[in-house]
């Protein structure tokens, strides 16, 4: 009997769709062995792309606090079927799985679909996905999904270049390079090359054994951890908790607080994070082994 594969994703720019489709390609190529179904999560009211500057920052509190919006129900062919494997594509908004993804996870449909099913998570982000993946792991555990693999594709440029290019991309729609700035997002080579991860997953799926899937994916470059960014994310989560709660509570001051948040965020990226970087580098010898353990943990699929 054919194995059934479900590909779940949401995307605004199309980048994540290209990636999940490339990863699903090896399954599509063996259509006598697999049947592949795609489920593109759809919000009742979707976010416009490109983003206006105001909406982009105004989305922060709900994103960070994981406040869902309403989604359209998944099609019957997704709801009424037990899948053998799920490829779950998501993006990160404000250090958290994006609102469309959270909306799906909290919709009541998700548990039915994900329960007792092996899941490979696939993200395509700027570069700060690590603690967001920890948040997603909790949802998957609570729904009794079996997380068997994770692929985290990022913009490989330095942290500052990618801030500039992603803002250009998200607010104008222009991904391609311009002037001295390179192209934004995951590189074309990596998007095309992600078919290799599909081949690895397909091999494990054929053998009905996912035990070594994650080490195999990691060996092939599926997850790169930059310890400095983990530190930035930890600090960022603490400060985002304060900002998001403040903005939600002080409803009448929201427009003003969002303006302050925007200034804060720019200062955090351009002033605070270089300081964190220097401190991080200076303390490298002291925390060498701790950071090594942390890297190994974040490359894996377990939840502490
Ligand atoms: C509102 C918003 C916030 C974002 N925050 C983050 C973030 O915290 N970390 C990160 O690595 N990428 C962040 N990104 C980039 C996305 O993860 C993603 O790479 C980009 O939006 C393109 O994805 P898509 O085409 O699948 O929608 C953010 C994007 C948006 C729109």
Short mmCIF file of C-alpha atoms and ligand atoms in Angstrom, two decimals:
data_model
loop_
_atom_site.label_atom_id
_atom_site.label_comp_id
_atom_site.label_asym_id
_atom_site.label_seq_id
_atom_site.Cartn_x
_atom_site.Cartn_y
_atom_site.Cartn_z
CA UNK A 1 0.00 0.00 0.00
CA UNK A 2 1.17 3.52 -0.78
CA UNK A 3 2.46 5.60 2.11
CA UNK A 4 0.77 8.93 2.52
CA UNK A 5 2.79 12.06 3.08
CA UNK A 6 1.29 15.37 4.17
CA UNK A 7 3.10 18.65 3.58
CA UNK A 8 1.77 21.44 5.81
CA UNK A 9 3.00 25.01 5.35
CA UNK A 10 2.23 28.68 5.24
CA UNK A 11 4.20 31.20 3.22
CA UNK A 12 3.96 34.82 2.17
CA UNK A 13 6.88 35.20 -0.19
CA UNK A 14 6.79 31.70 -1.63
CA UNK A 15 10.27 30.87 -0.29
CA UNK A 16 9.03 28.25 2.14
CA UNK A 17 6.73 26.73 -0.48
CA UNK A 18 9.71 26.25 -2.82
CA UNK A 19 11.66 24.60 -0.02
CA UNK A 20 8.96 22.19 1.17
CA UNK A 21 8.18 21.25 -2.43
CA UNK A 22 11.85 20.48 -3.08
CA UNK A 23 12.00 18.39 0.07
CA UNK A 24 8.84 16.53 -1.00
CA UNK A 25 10.22 15.94 -4.53
CA UNK A 26 11.87 12.54 -3.82
CA UNK A 27 8.48 11.30 -2.58
CA UNK A 28 6.74 12.74 -5.67
CA UNK A 29 9.32 10.99 -7.87
CA UNK A 30 8.26 7.61 -6.46
CA UNK A 31 4.55 8.05 -7.01
CA UNK A 32 4.00 4.30 -7.09
CA UNK A 33 5.15 4.21 -3.42
CA UNK A 34 3.91 7.51 -2.01
CA UNK A 35 0.98 9.83 -2.25
CA UNK A 36 1.80 13.42 -1.39
CA UNK A 37 -0.88 15.86 -0.19
CA UNK A 38 -0.24 19.59 0.30
CA UNK A 39 -2.01 21.68 2.88
CA UNK A 40 -1.40 25.40 2.69
CA UNK A 41 -2.66 26.97 5.94
CA UNK A 42 -5.01 29.84 5.17
CA UNK A 43 -6.07 32.57 7.53
CA UNK A 44 -9.60 33.95 7.28
CA UNK A 45 -7.94 37.35 6.98
CA UNK A 46 -4.42 36.99 5.68
CA UNK A 47 -1.54 39.39 6.25
CA UNK A 48 -0.77 41.54 3.23
CA UNK A 49 2.63 41.06 1.58
CA UNK A 50 4.74 43.18 1.19
CA UNK A 51 4.22 44.51 4.72
CA UNK A 52 3.56 48.12 5.50
CA UNK A 53 6.00 49.33 8.11
CA UNK A 54 3.20 49.96 10.64
CA UNK A 55 1.55 46.56 10.31
CA UNK A 56 4.93 44.83 10.53
CA UNK A 57 5.66 46.26 13.99
CA UNK A 58 2.03 46.21 15.09
CA UNK A 59 2.01 42.43 14.65
CA UNK A 60 4.62 42.00 17.36
CA UNK A 61 2.51 41.59 20.56
CA UNK A 62 0.11 39.01 19.10
CA UNK A 63 2.97 37.15 17.41
CA UNK A 64 5.12 36.96 20.49
CA UNK A 65 2.24 36.11 22.86
CA UNK A 66 1.02 33.42 20.46
CA UNK A 67 -2.46 34.91 20.12
CA UNK A 68 -4.15 33.07 17.24
CA UNK A 69 -6.32 34.36 14.39
CA UNK A 70 -8.99 32.30 12.68
CA UNK A 71 -7.97 29.88 9.92
CA UNK A 72 -10.10 28.39 7.16
CA UNK A 73 -10.80 24.72 7.92
CA UNK A 74 -8.34 22.31 6.27
CA UNK A 75 -9.77 20.36 3.31
CA UNK A 76 -11.57 17.06 3.98
CA UNK A 77 -8.78 15.04 2.36
CA UNK A 78 -6.45 16.36 5.08
CA UNK A 79 -8.87 16.04 7.97
CA UNK A 80 -10.11 12.54 7.28
CA UNK A 81 -6.89 10.72 6.71
CA UNK A 82 -4.13 9.22 8.83
CA UNK A 83 -0.77 10.15 7.33
CA UNK A 84 2.44 8.15 7.61
CA UNK A 85 4.65 11.23 7.67
CA UNK A 86 4.15 14.97 7.94
CA UNK A 87 6.57 17.59 6.60
CA UNK A 88 5.71 20.72 8.56
CA UNK A 89 7.02 23.99 7.12
CA UNK A 90 6.94 27.12 9.24
CA UNK A 91 8.52 30.54 9.61
CA UNK A 92 9.42 32.54 12.69
CA UNK A 93 7.88 35.90 13.54
CA UNK A 94 9.37 37.70 16.52
CA UNK A 95 11.26 34.68 17.91
CA UNK A 96 8.05 32.62 17.84
CA UNK A 97 6.33 30.38 15.26
CA UNK A 98 4.39 32.80 12.99
CA UNK A 99 0.76 33.75 13.72
CA UNK A 100 -0.62 31.56 10.87
CA UNK A 101 1.26 28.55 12.27
CA UNK A 102 0.17 29.24 15.86
CA UNK A 103 -3.37 29.74 14.58
CA UNK A 104 -3.27 26.30 12.97
CA UNK A 105 -1.75 24.69 16.07
CA UNK A 106 -4.41 26.23 18.31
CA UNK A 107 -7.29 25.67 15.87
CA UNK A 108 -8.45 22.32 17.15
CA UNK A 109 -7.80 20.80 13.69
CA UNK A 110 -4.11 20.35 14.35
CA UNK A 111 -4.31 17.71 17.03
CA UNK A 112 -6.38 15.40 14.82
CA UNK A 113 -3.88 15.72 12.01
CA UNK A 114 -0.65 15.55 14.01
CA UNK A 115 -1.47 13.02 16.73
CA UNK A 116 0.65 9.85 16.73
CA UNK A 117 2.25 10.85 13.44
CA UNK A 118 5.97 11.30 12.67
CA UNK A 119 6.70 14.96 11.92
CA UNK A 120 9.72 16.65 10.33
CA UNK A 121 9.77 20.39 11.02
CA UNK A 122 11.20 22.63 8.30
CA UNK A 123 11.86 26.32 8.88
CA UNK A 124 13.16 29.05 6.58
CA UNK A 125 13.98 32.12 8.64
CA UNK A 126 16.42 35.01 8.85
CA UNK A 127 18.58 33.24 11.44
CA UNK A 128 16.84 33.29 14.83
CA UNK A 129 14.73 30.16 14.95
CA UNK A 130 16.29 28.19 17.85
CA UNK A 131 14.06 29.15 20.75
CA UNK A 132 11.04 29.28 18.47
CA UNK A 133 11.68 25.61 17.66
CA UNK A 134 11.65 24.94 21.42
CA UNK A 135 8.18 26.56 21.57
CA UNK A 136 7.02 24.40 18.67
CA UNK A 137 8.40 21.26 20.33
CA UNK A 138 6.06 21.90 23.27
CA UNK A 139 2.99 22.08 20.98
CA UNK A 140 4.03 18.88 19.21
CA UNK A 141 4.62 17.04 22.48
CA UNK A 142 1.28 18.20 23.89
CA UNK A 143 -0.50 16.94 20.76
CA UNK A 144 1.36 13.64 20.93
CA UNK A 145 2.99 14.18 17.55
CA UNK A 146 6.34 12.42 17.09
CA UNK A 147 9.03 14.91 16.19
CA UNK A 148 11.55 12.86 14.20
CA UNK A 149 13.54 15.51 12.35
CA UNK A 150 14.24 19.20 11.94
CA UNK A 151 15.65 21.22 9.07
CA UNK A 152 16.40 24.89 9.75
CA UNK A 153 17.37 26.93 6.71
CA UNK A 154 18.57 30.48 7.27
CA UNK A 155 20.13 33.50 5.63
CA UNK A 156 23.86 32.73 5.95
CA UNK A 157 24.95 36.37 5.74
CA UNK A 158 26.12 38.12 8.89
CA UNK A 159 23.45 39.22 11.35
CA UNK A 160 23.49 42.88 10.32
CA UNK A 161 23.42 42.39 6.56
CA UNK A 162 20.46 40.04 6.91
CA UNK A 163 18.52 42.61 8.98
CA UNK A 164 18.88 45.15 6.17
CA UNK A 165 18.03 42.73 3.38
CA UNK A 166 15.05 41.18 5.15
CA UNK A 167 13.54 44.58 5.88
CA UNK A 168 13.95 45.48 2.19
CA UNK A 169 12.39 42.14 1.18
CA UNK A 170 9.46 42.18 3.59
CA UNK A 171 8.52 45.83 3.08
CA UNK A 172 9.04 46.08 -0.70
CA UNK A 173 8.89 42.47 -1.89
CA UNK A 174 12.39 42.71 -3.37
CA UNK A 175 14.44 39.61 -2.53
CA UNK A 176 17.11 40.15 -5.22
CA UNK A 177 20.35 42.00 -4.51
CA UNK A 178 20.48 45.77 -4.94
CA UNK A 179 23.40 48.18 -4.65
CA UNK A 180 25.85 46.78 -2.12
CA UNK A 181 23.22 44.60 -0.44
CA UNK A 182 23.04 40.90 -1.36
CA UNK A 183 19.86 38.92 -1.96
CA UNK A 184 17.69 38.31 1.11
CA UNK A 185 16.65 35.06 2.72
CA UNK A 186 17.81 31.51 2.07
CA UNK A 187 20.18 31.34 -0.91
CA UNK A 188 18.94 29.96 -4.22
CA UNK A 189 21.54 27.15 -4.01
CA UNK A 190 20.20 26.04 -0.65
CA UNK A 191 16.59 26.25 -1.79
CA UNK A 192 17.35 24.10 -4.84
CA UNK A 193 19.71 21.88 -2.84
CA UNK A 194 17.12 21.14 -0.15
CA UNK A 195 15.96 18.21 -2.28
CA UNK A 196 18.87 16.32 -0.65
CA UNK A 197 17.06 16.44 2.70
CA UNK A 198 14.02 14.93 1.02
CA UNK A 199 16.17 12.04 -0.22
CA UNK A 200 17.47 11.42 3.30
CA UNK A 201 13.97 11.48 4.79
CA UNK A 202 12.66 9.21 2.03
CA UNK A 203 15.38 6.63 2.71
CA UNK A 204 14.48 6.50 6.40
CA UNK A 205 10.77 6.40 5.58
CA UNK A 206 11.28 3.47 3.17
CA UNK A 207 13.15 1.56 5.89
CA UNK A 208 10.49 2.41 8.48
CA UNK A 209 13.20 3.61 10.82
CA UNK A 210 13.59 7.25 11.78
CA UNK A 211 16.00 6.64 14.66
CA UNK A 212 19.01 8.16 12.95
CA UNK A 213 17.21 10.64 10.77
CA UNK A 214 18.17 13.77 12.71
CA UNK A 215 21.91 12.94 12.97
CA UNK A 216 21.83 12.23 9.22
CA UNK A 217 20.16 15.56 8.47
CA UNK A 218 22.61 17.43 10.72
CA UNK A 219 25.61 15.72 9.06
CA UNK A 220 24.30 17.07 5.76
CA UNK A 221 24.05 20.66 6.95
CA UNK A 222 20.36 20.85 7.88
CA UNK A 223 20.95 22.67 11.18
CA UNK A 224 23.63 25.23 11.90
CA UNK A 225 23.76 26.71 15.41
CA UNK A 226 25.46 30.08 16.01
CA UNK A 227 25.86 30.26 19.81
CA UNK A 228 25.96 34.05 19.78
CA UNK A 229 22.47 34.13 18.26
CA UNK A 230 21.18 31.77 20.94
CA UNK A 231 22.34 34.30 23.52
CA UNK A 232 20.66 37.15 21.63
CA UNK A 233 17.46 35.10 21.47
CA UNK A 234 17.52 34.41 25.21
CA UNK A 235 17.89 38.10 26.01
CA UNK A 236 15.35 38.95 23.29
CA UNK A 237 12.72 36.61 24.75
CA UNK A 238 13.04 38.21 28.18
CA UNK A 239 12.65 41.73 26.82
CA UNK A 240 9.91 40.79 24.33
CA UNK A 241 7.89 39.32 27.22
CA UNK A 242 7.91 42.69 28.97
CA UNK A 243 7.15 44.74 25.83
CA UNK A 244 4.38 42.49 24.52
CA UNK A 245 2.52 42.35 27.85
CA UNK A 246 2.83 46.07 28.30
CA UNK A 247 1.44 46.80 24.82
CA UNK A 248 -1.46 44.37 25.23
CA UNK A 249 -2.39 45.73 28.68
CA UNK A 250 -2.18 49.41 27.81
CA UNK A 251 -4.63 49.22 24.91
CA UNK A 252 -5.24 52.96 24.69
CA UNK A 253 -1.50 53.69 24.40
CA UNK A 254 -0.85 50.98 21.80
CA UNK A 255 0.10 53.19 18.81
CA UNK A 256 2.60 55.12 20.92
CA UNK A 257 4.06 52.02 22.56
CA UNK A 258 4.48 50.33 19.17
CA UNK A 259 6.49 53.37 18.03
CA UNK A 260 8.72 53.06 21.12
CA UNK A 261 9.06 49.34 20.55
CA UNK A 262 10.23 49.97 17.00
CA UNK A 263 12.93 52.36 18.23
CA UNK A 264 13.88 49.88 20.94
CA UNK A 265 14.13 47.01 18.45
CA UNK A 266 16.42 48.97 16.13
CA UNK A 267 18.60 49.97 19.10
CA UNK A 268 18.68 46.36 20.29
CA UNK A 269 19.84 45.16 16.88
CA UNK A 270 22.39 47.88 16.15
CA UNK A 271 23.68 48.80 19.63
CA UNK A 272 22.84 46.15 22.22
CA UNK A 273 23.53 43.06 20.13
CA UNK A 274 27.13 44.09 19.23
CA UNK A 275 27.76 44.48 22.98
CA UNK A 276 26.29 41.02 23.57
CA UNK A 277 28.57 39.73 20.80
CA UNK A 278 31.70 41.15 22.45
CA UNK A 279 30.73 39.74 25.85
CA UNK A 280 29.95 36.43 24.20
CA UNK A 281 33.37 36.26 22.55
CA UNK A 282 35.20 37.28 25.74
CA UNK A 283 33.52 34.51 27.73
CA UNK A 284 34.14 31.81 25.09
CA UNK A 285 36.82 29.90 27.08
CA UNK A 286 34.72 29.89 30.27
CA UNK A 287 31.55 28.53 28.66
CA UNK A 288 33.15 26.33 25.98
CA UNK A 289 31.70 23.02 27.16
CA UNK A 290 28.34 24.48 28.17
CA UNK A 291 27.94 25.98 24.69
CA UNK A 292 29.00 22.74 23.06
CA UNK A 293 26.26 20.88 24.98
CA UNK A 294 23.79 23.59 24.09
CA UNK A 295 24.66 23.34 20.40
CA UNK A 296 24.20 19.58 20.42
CA UNK A 297 20.86 19.93 22.19
CA UNK A 298 19.54 22.57 19.77
CA UNK A 299 20.62 20.52 16.78
CA UNK A 300 18.54 17.66 18.11
CA UNK A 301 14.85 16.94 18.39
CA UNK A 302 14.47 16.22 22.12
CA UNK A 303 12.71 18.56 24.50
CA UNK A 304 14.29 19.32 27.86
C1 LIG B 1 6.68 39.93 11.28
C2 LIG B 1 7.91 39.10 11.00
C3 LIG B 1 8.80 38.83 12.02
C4 LIG B 1 9.92 38.03 11.78
N1 LIG B 1 10.75 37.68 12.83
C5 LIG B 1 11.77 36.82 12.62
C6 LIG B 1 12.56 36.36 13.71
O1 LIG B 1 12.32 36.66 14.89
N2 LIG B 1 13.61 35.53 13.44
C7 LIG B 1 13.92 35.15 12.16
O2 LIG B 1 14.89 34.44 12.00
N3 LIG B 1 13.16 35.53 11.11
C8 LIG B 1 12.09 36.35 11.30
N4 LIG B 1 11.30 36.72 10.24
C9 LIG B 1 11.56 36.16 8.88
C10 LIG B 1 10.64 34.94 8.62
O3 LIG B 1 10.95 33.89 9.50
C11 LIG B 1 10.72 34.43 7.17
O4 LIG B 1 11.98 34.03 6.87
C12 LIG B 1 10.25 35.44 6.15
O5 LIG B 1 9.12 36.13 6.61
C13 LIG B 1 9.89 34.79 4.80
O6 LIG B 1 9.05 33.70 5.03
P1 LIG B 1 7.81 33.20 4.16
O7 LIG B 1 8.06 33.49 2.76
O8 LIG B 1 7.74 31.74 4.41
O9 LIG B 1 6.61 33.90 4.70
C14 LIG B 1 10.18 37.55 10.46
C15 LIG B 1 9.28 37.86 9.44
C16 LIG B 1 8.16 38.61 9.69
C17 LIG B 1 7.19 38.87 8.57
#
